[in-house]
Structures are given as C-alpha cells and as structure tokens.
RNA sequence: CGGGGCGUAGCGCAGCCUGGUAGCGCGUACGGUUCGGGAUCGUAAGGCCGGAGGUUCAAAUCCUCUCGCCCCGACCA
C-alpha cells in the first residue's frame, strides 16, 4: 500500500497496472493469461450487469444459458467463423480419462451452439423473433494479455437473436448498439462514437459489425462494445429455416452483440488519475466513505457519535463505508479510498463536530468544501449527480480536443508518430489503403461513423473519390 | 512465435562474479506514543533460495537440463 502509483506521464501502461493492482480490482492468477477479479473489481462488473440486464429486459430480451463446451463439428460449420476463431481456441480432448470421440471446444463465443439449438426451436414465423441473452465466460487463447483489457478467459454477455426479415435484424443490431451507447455515456461516463466496422475489422461470420468506440487518456481507441448483423450466414450453416407468412421456407436472419469485462478496463483508462481509480457515481457500489478523525479518547467518542448520526442519515439513501479503523491515520485512509475510486469522502473531525459540519471531498476534482450536516443528504446527492455529468463532459472535451481532420498522408504518419489521437480522414473504401495506413502507422480504421458528414473528398492514401471521413486511431 | 528481463519470507529486492551459520525494506502480530494528507518506537513470527540432476568435505552461489512468470513486438473484444 505504501507503493506509489506510477504517474501516467511516466509510463501509461504501468500506471494502468498499478491502478488495477493497488486498487485491489484484480490480481494475477496462477494460470497464465487469466486473472482473478477481486471484490472491488467484481462490484463494478455487478453494476455493469445490473444496469445492462435491466436495459436488455426493457427492450424485450430474456436470459438463458448454453453449454461451455462446443462440439468441434459445430465450430467448423461457418467458414469465416472457423477461420477467425480456431487459432485462439482451447480444446478438450480427454474426458473421464478417455480420449473423446469428438473434440470439444471451450467456447470463444456461442453462435454455433446457440444456432444448433435455434434449429430445433424455430419452425414458423410464429416462433420469431427469439431475443436471448446469456451472461457467461468465454475463452480465447490470447498471446499477450492485459488485466481486464485482454485476458484469455473473460466474462461477458452475448445476445443472440433470430428474426423473420433482414430489416428486423438490422434494426435489432442498431437498437442494441444504442443500448450500449446509453449505458456507456450515462453510467460509465464514457462518450462513444457509433459506427460501422470496415471489412477487415468485422466479426468473423458477420455481414456487418457495428461498434461503439471510445478514447482513452493515452489517446488510443478502445472498442467498448459491438453488435453484429449476421445476415443468414449462421442460419445457412446450421440449416435454420422457417415457414414465413407466405408459406415459403426461408432462412432466419440473425444478430449477436456483446460487451465484456473489458468495459472495466475502459472505465479505468477513461477516468482514473495518478491517485488511482476514479469511479463515476453510478458505477460505485458504495459511493460514499466517512472518515472520522480524532485525538484522544474524549474526542474519539464525540467524533464517532456525531459521525454515526451522519452515517445513519446517509444510509437512508446510499450505501456508505464508515472507516473507523484505529491502526491508520487519516492521511492513509484518504489515500486508500482514493485508490479505490470512492466518489465522495466525508471527513469528520473535532472542528466539524463543533460546527456541525463535515468536509466533503469529490474524488474527480479533489475539491474540498464544508457542508452543514442539516443539508448533507441534499448536498451529497447534488455532488454525485454533478460528478456523473461532469465526468462525461470532461471525457468528451478530451476526446474532441484530440480528434483532428487530416488530409495529407505525410501529416497522418507524422501525427501517429507523435502523441496520436483520433484522425478523421477520407478513405476510398479499399482494404489495400486501410492496410497501408496500418503498416505505416499501426493505426487502423476504428469506425465509419454513422453521423459523418456527406462530403466529397479524396482518399488520404490513393486519392480516389471518397464520400466521407472515417476514424483512424491506434487501438487496444 | 521473435526480442528482453526475472524466479531467494506475504510483497519488493540484496547476496551469486570469488562456494563456508540466509539478509534488508515494506507488510503482518503484540505493546506504547500518535491521529485534519500515506505516523513512530520497541518486541516477535515468518524460508525445502522455482524444480531435477551433477561437481564438491560443503551449493542460493559453479555446471547441465527443466518449469514458470513479467515486459516489448506480430494476432485479438
């Protein structure tokens, strides 16, 4: 605990790891590439789950659970899918001491097993739509892993829907993208750009992949969530046909969509500072900590008495941490809770008891103010709301300040050789031009934004006609 | 898979070159003084020196093999 966090400007990557480890969010496990999510970190995941789950249900989805193990033959049915995922799969070959007749893949994603089941369940248009979500763990054998951002096993939710028409599937993919956007902005306080992925970046087996893309404090992009219009690819691979309203047999239209524990990494990298985690109030399981301060027994009882009254009042509305640990001095406690991102700290010492006040400190701004205990409930409420809003604003300002329109290739390569950020440039749509930028700068097309201006331009690489700008950035 | 680094107390490390009683800091436990920004003093507990084999009177240290982890690249949510 005495360890200091490496400041962001010294080493961003070490800073991130320090925040995660010292904030007790996660720890390295004995299994390579897999991490342990500790209670403080898991509480954030639970917040993500609670809110998204509610939003999924409000949009008509229901939860189900499919098996962890997928028969090898299923994995091989959709050509692009196999190619995309096979290299990063772990495979079970022995069960009960016996070599298995058919190998079982540990799911890297569940499209295949789910569509095998949908074949059984879908006969008629009357069986549609199916709107199922599952909360699960998946495994992808990654070469290089980073806490939360890329671990071989991770937790996520995956929605898998089946529809009568192409239009309906497209609508669903966009609807869920908007659910993700709302969640990212209103809860995580991370502004996101909605858009479509280029061919090379889309999901293996999808027609289109949509994404919400966010900027981290090192100006790199992080894909925070994706939704896919799978077209009829999986229905064809698994032969899922239904009798439509005209009595004809047709293939089902599909979507899938997911967000993962990576969102916790995004949350950390978007807001935290050199003191540690900064949580938007809505993501804090316990948004308030009270730190009583005293000298000697006499003060101790007076302070604790007073502080407990404040606690009782706040508890009517919030979950509150009351830190009366004897073995630590106040300064230590301040640092400790700052590390864990608690949005509001209330310091209560002898002076405050005398004035019937408490010192309120906001984690994001670190600004202190004295608050009368009579109005403390209101004041805390206002500050929590303000903090939620201001954190989003701050992140948005940062992103906009680091987003630039660039029209010359030389400037583009120079930009990514420097401090980087988001670049809006014209692109003709060819994979070759996209690839050239990638090999020259390591930046990729993160998004073809929905809201881009219709604008005649010339591709920044080849000079061919382009109808709008796309976003280039280095990404996690 | 390529490059680099490292395995010694819970954590971070020194000791290894030049073999000879395993050490430091932090943390932990107990006691005292402290308490408005990471306190301090005292006492104590805590080790198959990653594993196997070899050399030697003697190995954390020398030799061989092996296992694992971390960081940087190519791949990926």
XYZ file of C-alpha atoms (C1' of nucleotides) in Angstrom:
553
model
C 0.000 0.000 0.000
C 2.938 2.263 0.585
C 3.701 1.780 -3.085
C 3.037 4.828 -5.158
C 1.220 4.587 -8.443
C 3.452 5.217 -11.445
C 2.229 8.546 -12.880
C 0.560 8.471 -16.274
C 3.114 10.728 -17.911
C 5.967 8.457 -16.822
C 4.581 5.166 -18.076
C 0.935 4.895 -19.020
C 0.960 1.140 -19.178
C 2.495 0.737 -15.728
C 0.110 3.341 -14.385
C -2.803 1.221 -15.593
C -1.462 -1.933 -13.983
C -0.726 -0.072 -10.746
C -4.268 1.271 -10.586
C -5.713 -2.197 -11.087
C -3.427 -3.992 -8.646
C -3.225 -1.365 -5.924
C -6.909 -0.549 -6.193
C -7.499 -4.256 -5.463
C -9.591 -4.603 -8.603
C -7.833 -7.709 -9.862
C -4.775 -9.855 -9.345
C -2.645 -12.126 -11.449
C -3.627 -15.764 -11.114
C -1.543 -18.935 -11.230
C -2.973 -19.548 -14.702
C -1.193 -17.734 -17.492
C -3.280 -15.035 -19.085
C -6.147 -15.454 -16.672
C -6.790 -13.027 -13.842
C -8.688 -13.057 -10.598
C -11.317 -10.360 -10.341
C -11.304 -9.234 -6.716
C -14.384 -7.990 -4.854
C -13.694 -4.320 -5.620
C -13.428 -5.086 -9.315
C -16.284 -7.545 -9.323
C -18.550 -4.938 -7.731
C -18.035 -2.857 -10.874
C -18.924 -5.836 -13.029
C -22.072 -6.343 -10.972
C -23.029 -2.717 -11.598
C -22.499 -3.262 -15.311
C -24.589 -6.427 -15.197
C -27.427 -4.947 -13.156
C -27.898 -1.967 -15.423
C -27.385 -3.649 -18.767
C -29.539 -6.585 -17.746
C -32.344 -4.193 -16.898
C -31.930 -2.430 -20.232
C -31.915 -5.709 -22.144
C -35.133 -6.774 -20.471
C -36.720 -3.398 -21.143
C -36.018 -3.983 -24.829
C -37.696 -7.380 -24.756
C -34.806 -9.781 -24.227
C -34.609 -12.682 -21.837
C -31.704 -14.592 -20.326
C -30.761 -18.196 -20.955
C -27.685 -20.341 -20.594
C -25.897 -22.525 -23.116
C -23.041 -25.016 -22.527
C -19.405 -24.080 -22.160
C -18.296 -26.900 -24.470
C -18.988 -26.878 -28.177
C -18.577 -29.919 -30.471
C -15.774 -29.426 -32.971
C -18.088 -30.044 -35.921
C -20.258 -27.066 -34.892
C -17.275 -24.745 -34.852
C -16.408 -25.775 -38.381
C -19.777 -25.123 -39.990
C -19.432 -21.431 -40.748
C -16.350 -20.903 -42.890
C -15.326 -17.388 -41.835
C -16.135 -18.168 -38.233
C -13.783 -21.180 -38.117
C -11.026 -19.219 -39.731
C -11.475 -16.317 -37.327
C -11.678 -18.246 -34.112
C -9.935 -21.611 -34.468
C -6.421 -20.315 -33.845
C -7.386 -18.925 -30.469
C -9.430 -21.830 -29.132
C -8.667 -24.258 -26.331
C -9.893 -27.750 -26.999
C -10.863 -30.561 -24.637
C -9.696 -33.940 -25.898
C -9.959 -36.108 -22.797
C -12.966 -36.684 -20.558
C -13.241 -39.148 -17.708
C -9.824 -40.464 -18.577
C -10.933 -41.397 -22.107
C -9.942 -39.837 -25.393
C -13.124 -38.157 -26.695
C -14.630 -39.301 -29.988
C -15.333 -35.708 -30.925
C -13.195 -32.917 -29.540
C -14.965 -30.215 -27.573
C -14.076 -26.540 -27.967
C -14.241 -24.282 -24.985
C -16.488 -21.528 -26.307
C -14.758 -18.449 -27.661
C -18.308 -17.176 -28.365
C -21.563 -19.108 -28.575
C -23.086 -18.504 -32.011
C -22.580 -22.071 -33.148
C -24.097 -23.929 -30.233
C -26.924 -21.448 -29.989
C -27.786 -21.769 -33.663
C -27.711 -25.545 -33.371
C -30.423 -25.127 -30.748
C -32.334 -22.497 -32.673
C -32.703 -25.067 -35.447
C -34.762 -27.165 -33.044
C -36.842 -24.268 -31.812
C -37.698 -22.397 -34.993
C -40.302 -23.810 -37.409
C -42.552 -20.930 -38.265
C -42.605 -17.156 -38.315
C -44.747 -17.550 -35.208
C -41.616 -18.726 -33.351
C -39.858 -15.468 -34.148
C -38.278 -13.308 -33.022
C -36.111 -15.069 -30.480
C -34.410 -12.498 -28.267
C -31.990 -14.278 -25.968
C -29.069 -13.014 -23.933
C -26.600 -15.011 -21.928
C -24.166 -13.931 -19.207
C -21.179 -16.192 -19.477
C -17.461 -16.703 -19.525
C -15.588 -17.355 -22.744
C -12.037 -18.338 -23.544
C -9.704 -17.069 -26.242
C -6.126 -18.185 -26.118
C -4.505 -14.785 -26.435
C -0.778 -14.407 -26.991
C -0.464 -11.283 -24.936
C -2.843 -10.400 -22.179
C -3.514 -7.340 -20.026
C -5.656 -7.096 -16.932
C -9.300 -6.564 -17.931
C -8.441 -5.389 -21.452
C -7.434 -8.748 -22.776
C -7.432 -11.895 -20.682
C -7.724 -15.385 -22.043
C -10.847 -16.090 -20.030
C -13.256 -13.231 -19.677
C -16.796 -12.525 -18.578
C -19.313 -11.042 -20.953
C -22.845 -11.029 -22.134
C -23.766 -12.218 -25.583
C -27.124 -11.543 -27.151
C -28.268 -13.850 -29.919
C -31.418 -13.003 -31.770
C -33.323 -14.582 -34.625
C -35.651 -12.668 -36.942
C -38.061 -13.013 -39.836
C -36.576 -10.357 -42.040
C -33.329 -8.709 -42.867
C -34.729 -5.311 -41.897
C -35.743 -6.556 -38.489
C -32.271 -7.980 -37.820
C -30.660 -4.748 -38.939
C -32.964 -2.798 -36.646
C -32.093 -5.052 -33.727
C -28.334 -4.665 -34.276
C -28.719 -0.893 -34.272
C -31.095 -0.868 -31.331
C -28.640 -2.780 -29.160
C -25.809 -0.546 -30.246
C -27.836 2.336 -28.907
C -28.407 0.494 -25.656
C -24.640 0.195 -25.343
C -24.194 3.851 -26.145
C -26.697 4.886 -23.488
C -25.031 2.685 -20.943
C -21.513 3.860 -21.803
C -22.441 7.522 -21.610
C -24.962 7.623 -18.785
C -23.353 5.084 -16.484
C -19.682 4.719 -17.400
C -19.498 8.431 -18.312
C -17.530 7.459 -21.424
C -18.506 9.241 -24.642
C -18.606 6.888 -27.602
C -18.700 7.112 -31.359
C -21.283 4.948 -33.084
C -20.330 3.494 -36.384
C -19.663 0.551 -38.612
C -16.514 -1.547 -38.808
C -14.599 -1.936 -42.050
C -14.461 -5.384 -43.659
C -11.117 -6.225 -42.130
C -12.268 -5.343 -38.619
C -15.682 -7.003 -38.650
C -16.682 -10.113 -36.701
C -15.849 -13.485 -38.240
C -19.075 -14.600 -39.866
C -20.973 -11.305 -39.799
C -22.494 -9.264 -42.590
C -21.848 -6.011 -40.752
C -20.306 -5.189 -37.417
C -21.295 -2.031 -35.569
C -19.357 -0.635 -32.681
C -19.076 1.966 -30.011
C -15.575 3.342 -29.921
C -14.085 5.342 -27.048
C -10.884 7.302 -26.493
C -8.679 6.518 -23.529
C -6.434 9.010 -21.728
C -3.402 7.970 -23.779
C -5.458 8.932 -26.855
C -5.739 5.349 -28.025
C -9.061 3.900 -29.103
C -10.881 1.173 -27.285
C -13.728 -0.795 -28.775
C -16.236 -0.798 -25.947
C -18.968 -2.886 -27.490
C -20.019 -4.470 -30.758
C -23.231 -5.598 -32.378
C -23.354 -7.763 -35.471
C -25.873 -8.223 -38.198
C -25.125 -11.838 -39.051
C -27.454 -11.927 -42.032
C -28.345 -15.518 -42.898
C -24.815 -16.849 -42.511
C -25.372 -18.858 -39.346
C -28.904 -19.879 -40.328
C -27.473 -21.323 -43.542
C -24.562 -23.003 -41.787
C -26.915 -24.626 -39.272
C -29.808 -25.008 -41.701
C -32.285 -22.987 -39.699
C -35.294 -22.384 -41.926
C -38.813 -21.342 -41.102
C -42.114 -21.099 -42.891
C -42.778 -17.444 -43.495
C -46.084 -15.582 -43.732
C -46.381 -16.595 -47.371
C -45.922 -20.231 -46.543
C -42.425 -20.418 -48.024
C -39.365 -21.899 -46.374
C -36.674 -19.240 -45.721
C -33.548 -18.879 -43.708
C -33.682 -16.966 -40.439
C -31.954 -13.590 -40.010
C -29.654 -13.178 -37.051
C -27.802 -10.745 -34.821
C -25.374 -11.090 -31.987
C -23.950 -8.470 -29.656
C -21.704 -8.309 -26.637
C -19.778 -6.350 -24.075
C -17.233 -7.792 -21.699
C -15.218 -7.186 -18.559
C -13.096 -5.095 -20.876
C -15.524 -2.290 -20.032
C -13.897 -2.205 -16.608
C -10.581 -1.532 -18.300
C -12.219 1.205 -20.331
C -13.689 2.734 -17.201
C -10.291 2.798 -15.538
C -8.409 4.206 -18.511
C -11.010 6.830 -19.294
C -11.223 8.495 -15.898
C -8.635 7.442 -13.372
C -5.743 9.634 -12.275
C -2.357 9.322 -10.590
C -4.024 8.707 -7.226
C -5.834 5.669 -8.582
C -9.309 4.742 -9.666
C -11.982 7.367 -10.265
C -15.446 5.866 -10.428
C -18.448 7.662 -11.862
C -21.009 7.671 -9.008
C -23.421 5.409 -10.832
C -20.741 2.739 -11.105
C -19.835 2.809 -7.414
C -21.383 0.093 -5.304
C -20.721 2.305 -2.290
C -20.435 5.937 -3.406
C -19.547 7.482 -0.042
C -16.908 6.944 2.612
C -16.947 8.612 6.007
C -13.560 9.107 7.677
C -13.805 10.160 11.321
C -10.766 11.976 12.727
C -9.891 12.328 16.398
C -7.181 12.836 19.022
C -7.521 11.114 22.352
C -10.443 9.207 23.811
C -12.594 12.205 24.594
C -12.563 13.460 21.028
C -12.939 9.952 19.766
C -16.293 9.362 21.376
C -17.593 12.793 20.422
C -16.487 12.435 16.822
C -17.727 8.874 16.419
C -21.031 9.806 17.977
C -21.519 12.689 15.579
C -20.219 10.790 12.556
C -22.550 7.903 13.223
C -25.511 10.246 13.126
C -24.375 11.426 9.701
C -23.940 7.799 8.700
C -27.450 6.916 9.785
C -28.916 9.735 7.772
C -26.931 8.946 4.627
C -27.758 5.271 4.912
C -31.417 6.062 4.244
C -30.416 6.707 0.647
C -26.906 5.388 -0.024
C -24.542 2.570 0.747
C -21.823 4.118 2.867
C -18.401 2.976 4.063
C -17.587 4.005 7.629
C -13.845 3.876 8.188
C -13.163 3.936 11.912
C -10.091 1.719 11.718
C -7.760 2.535 14.620
C -4.494 1.398 13.109
C -4.397 4.003 10.335
C -4.064 7.740 10.365
C -6.464 9.860 8.334
C -3.949 10.543 5.556
C -3.539 6.850 4.975
C -7.276 6.328 4.832
C -7.721 9.165 2.365
C -5.145 7.650 0.055
C -6.627 4.196 0.491
C -10.144 5.169 -0.563
C -8.893 7.394 -3.351
C -7.096 4.366 -4.741
C -10.423 2.531 -4.832
C -12.233 5.370 -6.502
C -14.931 6.109 -3.910
C -16.699 9.169 -5.410
C -17.310 11.146 -2.230
C -15.362 11.308 1.017
C -16.718 12.950 4.131
C -14.107 13.917 6.718
C -15.470 14.458 10.181
C -13.129 15.740 12.906
C -13.449 17.709 16.154
C -13.734 21.047 14.313
C -16.603 19.682 12.256
C -18.383 18.343 15.306
C -18.166 21.811 16.840
C -19.548 23.499 13.712
C -21.997 20.713 12.914
C -20.296 20.258 9.568
C -18.434 17.722 7.502
C -15.745 18.207 4.892
C -16.915 16.854 1.558
C -14.268 15.874 -0.995
C -15.082 14.884 -4.550
C -12.838 12.185 -5.994
C -12.761 13.547 -9.536
C -11.868 17.169 -8.772
C -10.375 16.604 -5.289
C -12.066 19.862 -4.242
C -12.943 20.208 -0.587
C -15.911 22.034 0.885
C -17.529 22.250 4.288
C -21.126 21.167 4.397
C -23.684 21.683 7.184
C -24.960 18.345 8.367
C -28.550 19.582 8.072
C -28.184 19.705 4.320
C -25.748 16.884 3.900
C -28.149 14.468 2.239
C -29.104 17.010 -0.414
C -25.579 18.207 -0.893
C -24.211 14.704 -1.351
C -26.981 13.982 -3.834
C -26.204 17.094 -5.866
C -22.483 16.443 -5.909
C -22.960 12.843 -7.001
C -25.167 13.954 -9.862
C -22.806 16.732 -10.893
C -19.864 14.412 -10.765
C -21.587 11.920 -13.038
C -22.332 14.637 -15.602
C -19.017 16.453 -15.372
C -17.005 13.278 -15.796
C -18.747 12.616 -19.105
C -18.203 16.220 -20.172
C -14.549 16.106 -19.282
C -14.013 12.904 -21.236
C -15.895 14.340 -24.203
C -13.815 17.516 -24.195
C -10.635 15.472 -24.038
C -11.727 13.332 -26.945
C -12.750 16.279 -29.102
C -9.531 18.130 -28.378
C -7.618 15.103 -29.578
C -9.617 14.493 -32.731
C -8.321 16.083 -35.913
C -9.216 16.201 -39.571
C -6.178 15.372 -41.667
C -5.992 15.406 -45.465
C -2.352 14.727 -46.264
C -0.765 11.338 -45.899
C 2.514 12.827 -44.643
C 0.674 14.595 -41.861
C -1.161 11.416 -40.972
C 2.010 9.380 -40.494
C 3.601 12.251 -38.613
C 0.557 12.510 -36.347
C 0.676 8.849 -35.380
C 4.411 9.083 -34.880
C 3.676 11.753 -32.269
C 1.203 11.838 -29.436
C -1.643 10.446 -31.521
C -5.392 10.595 -31.141
C -8.372 10.195 -33.441
C -7.961 11.239 -37.030
C -10.838 11.894 -39.386
C -9.689 11.309 -42.935
C -11.128 10.429 -46.273
C -10.942 6.812 -47.332
C -11.923 5.257 -50.627
C -13.144 2.036 -49.062
C -10.398 -0.267 -50.290
C -8.765 -2.758 -47.921
C -5.402 -2.007 -49.531
C -5.434 1.637 -48.452
C -6.578 0.626 -44.974
C -3.739 -1.887 -44.781
C -1.164 0.655 -45.910
C -2.094 3.023 -43.116
C -1.884 0.163 -40.668
C 1.563 -0.979 -41.735
C 2.898 2.579 -41.886
C 1.427 3.889 -38.638
C -0.108 0.976 -36.659
C -3.363 2.922 -36.731
C -6.477 1.198 -38.033
C -9.927 2.303 -39.076
C -11.821 2.241 -35.826
C -15.141 3.347 -37.123
C -17.069 4.548 -40.121
C -19.222 6.891 -38.066
C -22.990 6.934 -38.597
C -23.113 10.678 -38.199
C -20.339 11.541 -40.633
C -20.928 14.431 -42.965
C -21.595 13.692 -46.623
C -18.518 15.255 -48.044
C -16.757 14.755 -51.352
C -13.103 14.099 -50.757
C -10.061 12.208 -51.861
C -8.781 9.069 -50.143
C -5.840 10.053 -47.985
C -3.831 7.137 -49.321
C -4.648 6.724 -53.009
C -6.504 9.925 -53.848
C -9.573 8.142 -55.230
C -13.024 9.548 -54.551
C -14.353 9.214 -51.010
C -17.791 10.133 -49.756
C -16.859 10.829 -46.187
C -14.333 10.654 -43.405
C -13.559 7.620 -41.259
C -11.806 7.465 -37.909
C -8.241 6.235 -37.744
C -6.559 5.529 -34.419
C -4.218 3.199 -32.667
C -6.281 0.796 -30.664
C -6.223 -1.539 -27.691
C 6.233 -17.210 -32.478
C 10.626 -13.269 -32.293
C 13.320 -9.916 -28.641
C 14.338 -8.628 -23.420
C 14.045 -9.433 -18.089
C 13.253 -12.386 -13.753
C 12.252 -16.741 -10.175
C 15.561 -16.144 -2.519
C 9.926 -14.623 3.776
C 3.057 -12.333 2.104
C 5.200 -8.224 -1.398
C 9.713 -5.635 -3.383
C 14.699 -6.894 -3.502
C 20.267 -7.815 -1.918
C 23.511 -11.981 -1.566
C 25.734 -15.464 -6.709
C 31.228 -12.942 -10.017
C 35.297 -15.058 -5.669
C 31.063 -21.926 -2.662
C 31.593 -21.983 4.171
C 25.740 -20.118 10.112
C 20.185 -16.774 4.509
C 19.883 -10.908 4.857
C 17.414 -5.845 4.003
C 12.967 -2.762 3.192
C 7.733 -2.875 3.289
C 3.752 -5.535 5.195
C 1.812 -8.768 9.357
C 1.070 -9.831 15.047
C 1.537 -7.782 20.033
C 2.538 -3.327 23.188
C 3.417 2.124 23.704
C 3.130 7.196 21.949
C 0.210 9.229 17.821
C -4.187 10.755 14.534
C -7.239 17.403 9.625
C -2.886 14.108 3.618
C 0.343 7.768 3.033
C 2.966 8.382 11.728
C 6.639 6.486 15.059
C 9.357 3.426 18.778
C 10.015 -1.494 20.770
C 9.324 -6.827 20.505
C 8.092 -11.082 17.582
C 6.524 -14.526 13.898
C 7.612 -15.765 9.053
C 12.455 -19.505 4.133
C 12.727 -27.437 1.054
C 16.820 -19.754 -2.219
C 11.118 -22.338 -8.807
C 12.194 -27.931 -9.809
C 15.536 -32.164 -11.137
C 20.323 -33.922 -11.780
C 25.676 -33.129 -11.391
C 30.649 -31.183 -9.346
C 32.424 -30.629 -4.124
C 34.169 -32.194 2.545
C 30.496 -28.261 1.696
C 25.894 -25.288 -3.327
C 21.111 -19.805 -3.029
C 26.171 -19.295 -5.159
C 29.601 -23.407 -10.129
C 27.707 -26.876 -14.448
C 23.541 -29.356 -17.258
C 18.531 -29.878 -18.050
C 13.659 -28.313 -16.985
C 9.260 -25.487 -15.395
C 7.021 -20.896 -14.745
C 6.142 -15.668 -14.838
C 6.558 -10.480 -16.452
C 7.677 -6.686 -20.223
C 8.209 -5.223 -25.636
C 6.614 -6.726 -30.853
C 3.117 -9.748 -34.786
C -2.640 -11.501 -33.627
C -7.208 -10.267 -30.999
C -13.308 -7.912 -27.517
